[in-house]
GROMACS .gro file of C-alpha atoms in nm:
model
  150
    1MET     CA    1  -0.957  -0.823  -1.461
    2GLU     CA    2  -0.578  -0.820  -1.434
    3GLN     CA    3  -0.376  -0.503  -1.490
    4THR     CA    4  -0.002  -0.465  -1.427
    5LYS     CA    5   0.077  -0.133  -1.263
    6TYR     CA    6   0.429  -0.062  -1.136
    7PHE     CA    7   0.523   0.175  -0.854
    8GLU     CA    8   0.619   0.442  -1.105
    9ASP     CA    9   0.271   0.425  -1.264
   10TYR     CA   10   0.084   0.542  -0.952
   11GLU     CA   11   0.004   0.915  -0.942
   12ILE     CA   12  -0.068   1.110  -0.624
   13GLY     CA   13  -0.429   1.230  -0.633
   14ALA     CA   14  -0.552   0.961  -0.873
   15GLY     CA   15  -0.864   0.785  -0.754
   16ARG     CA   16  -1.189   0.610  -0.824
   17VAL     CA   17  -1.528   0.536  -0.669
   18THR     CA   18  -1.682   0.189  -0.669
   19ASN     CA   19  -2.036   0.082  -0.737
   20GLY     CA   20  -2.274   0.076  -0.443
   21ARG     CA   21  -2.394  -0.205  -0.223
   22THR     CA   22  -2.698  -0.195   0.004
   23ILE     CA   23  -2.648  -0.333   0.354
   24THR     CA   24  -2.908  -0.594   0.451
   25GLU     CA   25  -3.030  -0.784   0.755
   26THR     CA   26  -2.859  -1.090   0.609
   27ASP     CA   27  -2.525  -0.906   0.614
   28PHE     CA   28  -2.566  -0.846   0.989
   29VAL     CA   29  -2.655  -1.207   1.064
   30VAL     CA   30  -2.384  -1.363   0.847
   31HIS     CA   31  -2.114  -1.129   0.981
   32ALA     CA   32  -2.217  -1.197   1.341
   33GLY     CA   33  -2.195  -1.569   1.270
   34HIS     CA   34  -1.851  -1.538   1.111
   35THR     CA   35  -1.702  -1.323   1.384
   36GLY     CA   36  -1.896  -1.428   1.693
   37ASP     CA   37  -1.987  -1.064   1.754
   38PHE     CA   38  -2.350  -1.084   1.862
   39PHE     CA   39  -2.344  -0.759   2.062
   40PRO     CA   40  -2.691  -0.610   2.101
   41HIS     CA   41  -2.578  -0.302   1.907
   42HIS     CA   42  -2.590  -0.518   1.594
   43MET     CA   43  -2.843  -0.790   1.679
   44ASP     CA   44  -3.107  -0.658   1.922
   45ALA     CA   45  -3.354  -0.417   1.761
   46GLU     CA   46  -3.548  -0.362   2.086
   47PHE     CA   47  -3.234  -0.278   2.284
   48MET     CA   48  -3.121  -0.035   2.015
   49LYS     CA   49  -3.456   0.147   2.025
   50THR     CA   50  -3.345   0.266   2.372
   51GLN     CA   51  -3.005   0.387   2.247
   52PRO     CA   52  -2.908   0.717   2.079
   53PHE     CA   53  -2.907   0.574   1.723
   54GLY     CA   54  -3.255   0.422   1.770
   55GLN     CA   55  -3.179   0.122   1.549
   56ARG     CA   56  -2.916  -0.145   1.501
   57ILE     CA   57  -2.577  -0.037   1.366
   58ALA     CA   58  -2.354  -0.242   1.138
   59HIS     CA   59  -2.038  -0.401   1.272
   60GLY     CA   60  -1.745  -0.172   1.189
   61THR     CA   61  -1.550  -0.476   1.076
   62MET     CA   62  -1.834  -0.566   0.838
   63VAL     CA   63  -1.839  -0.218   0.685
   64PHE     CA   64  -1.462  -0.242   0.645
   65SER     CA   65  -1.483  -0.588   0.482
   66ILE     CA   66  -1.758  -0.494   0.241
   67GLY     CA   67  -1.602  -0.155   0.164
   68VAL     CA   68  -1.266  -0.310   0.082
   69GLY     CA   69  -1.433  -0.588  -0.113
   70LEU     CA   70  -1.598  -0.329  -0.335
   71THR     CA   71  -1.250  -0.209  -0.442
   72ALA     CA   72  -1.128  -0.557  -0.536
   73SER     CA   73  -1.216  -0.543  -0.903
   74VAL     CA   74  -0.868  -0.525  -1.059
   75ILE     CA   75  -0.583  -0.766  -0.984
   76ASN     CA   76  -0.236  -0.614  -1.003
   77PRO     CA   77   0.013  -0.904  -1.018
   78VAL     CA   78   0.306  -0.680  -0.913
   79ALA     CA   79   0.145  -0.544  -0.594
   80PHE     CA   80   0.021  -0.681  -0.267
   81SER     CA   81  -0.149  -0.540   0.039
   82TYR     CA   82   0.083  -0.459   0.331
   83GLY     CA   83  -0.211  -0.370   0.554
   84TYR     CA   84  -0.416  -0.076   0.678
   85ASP     CA   85  -0.332   0.216   0.904
   86ARG     CA   86  -0.541   0.481   1.075
   87MET     CA   87  -0.876   0.304   1.041
   88ARG     CA   88  -1.171   0.488   1.193
   89PHE     CA   89  -1.543   0.414   1.208
   90VAL     CA   90  -1.663   0.769   1.147
   91ARG     CA   91  -2.042   0.728   1.129
   92PRO     CA   92  -2.290   0.444   1.185
   93VAL     CA   93  -2.420   0.230   0.900
   94PHE     CA   94  -2.778   0.101   0.920
   95ILE     CA   95  -2.974  -0.173   0.744
   96GLY     CA   96  -3.085  -0.024   0.413
   97ASP     CA   97  -2.789   0.212   0.375
   98THR     CA   98  -2.602   0.188   0.046
   99ILE     CA   99  -2.225   0.220   0.068
  100ARG     CA  100  -1.959   0.285  -0.194
  101THR     CA  101  -1.584   0.315  -0.156
  102ARG     CA  102  -1.373   0.607  -0.273
  103VAL     CA  103  -0.997   0.551  -0.298
  104THR     CA  104  -0.731   0.816  -0.360
  105ILE     CA  105  -0.356   0.773  -0.390
  106THR     CA  106  -0.208   0.996  -0.120
  107ALA     CA  107   0.159   0.898  -0.086
  108LYS     CA  108   0.443   0.702  -0.242
  109GLU     CA  109   0.766   0.611  -0.069
  110ASP     CA  110   1.058   0.371  -0.084
  111ASP     CA  111   1.002   0.035   0.079
  112PRO     CA  112   1.270   0.009   0.350
  113LYS     CA  113   1.267  -0.371   0.338
  114ARG     CA  114   1.266  -0.435  -0.038
  115ALA     CA  115   1.495  -0.241  -0.272
  116GLY     CA  116   1.302  -0.338  -0.583
  117HIS     CA  117   0.970  -0.217  -0.443
  118GLY     CA  118   0.796   0.096  -0.321
  119ARG     CA  119   0.499   0.159  -0.096
  120VAL     CA  120   0.183   0.324  -0.221
  121VAL     CA  121  -0.071   0.464   0.026
  122GLU     CA  122  -0.431   0.468  -0.089
  123ARG     CA  123  -0.677   0.666   0.126
  124THR     CA  124  -0.984   0.444   0.152
  125GLU     CA  125  -1.314   0.606   0.241
  126VAL     CA  126  -1.640   0.417   0.263
  127ILE     CA  127  -1.926   0.658   0.195
  128ASN     CA  128  -2.300   0.625   0.237
  129GLN     CA  129  -2.586   0.728   0.007
  130ARG     CA  130  -2.556   1.087   0.136
  131ASP     CA  131  -2.183   1.096   0.042
  132GLU     CA  132  -2.091   1.102   0.412
  133VAL     CA  133  -1.773   0.919   0.508
  134VAL     CA  134  -1.863   0.629   0.738
  135LEU     CA  135  -1.520   0.461   0.752
  136ALA     CA  136  -1.171   0.582   0.666
  137ALA     CA  137  -0.835   0.407   0.652
  138ASP     CA  138  -0.502   0.415   0.473
  139HIS     CA  139  -0.436   0.106   0.262
  140ILE     CA  140  -0.066   0.041   0.213
  141TYR     CA  141   0.048  -0.152  -0.093
  142VAL     CA  142   0.393  -0.288  -0.165
  143VAL     CA  143   0.447  -0.250  -0.539
  144GLU     CA  144   0.729  -0.369  -0.764
  145ARG     CA  145   0.933  -0.103  -0.940
  146ARG     CA  146   0.939  -0.114  -1.319
  147PRO     CA  147   1.220  -0.346  -1.443
  148LYS     CA  148   1.514  -0.159  -1.589
  149ALA     CA  149   1.566  -0.197  -1.962
  150ALA     CA  150   1.853  -0.431  -2.056
   0.00000   0.00000   0.00000
């Protein structure tokens, strides 16, 4: 779905929560293959039985990728991602956990590089089935300002 939303349309405190997605063994294997990260923390069940978590933990980069992917349901043709700040892997994610992503607009500011744009900061929190935050980051968008009437 496409929805045009200008800088002026974003409201501090506005937010939404995505649908859930259950993390699977296949997610671990495919992500390891894509990234080359075959660390035993993700791939070796026997090794992880000897570690504090007692089972394999998801790659943080995988949780980030899936969590952000869950938010990508609306295309705004006047905005683009500038990147992410302050990303933290807060809690482990295990095979069988179901994650959702909660996003909240937390800041708006002028874009110092583009006069016709502003920056919108969206707090991005990936949460598990117990509503615990497992990953947090600030997503920064560069958004066009509404055209002035002629």
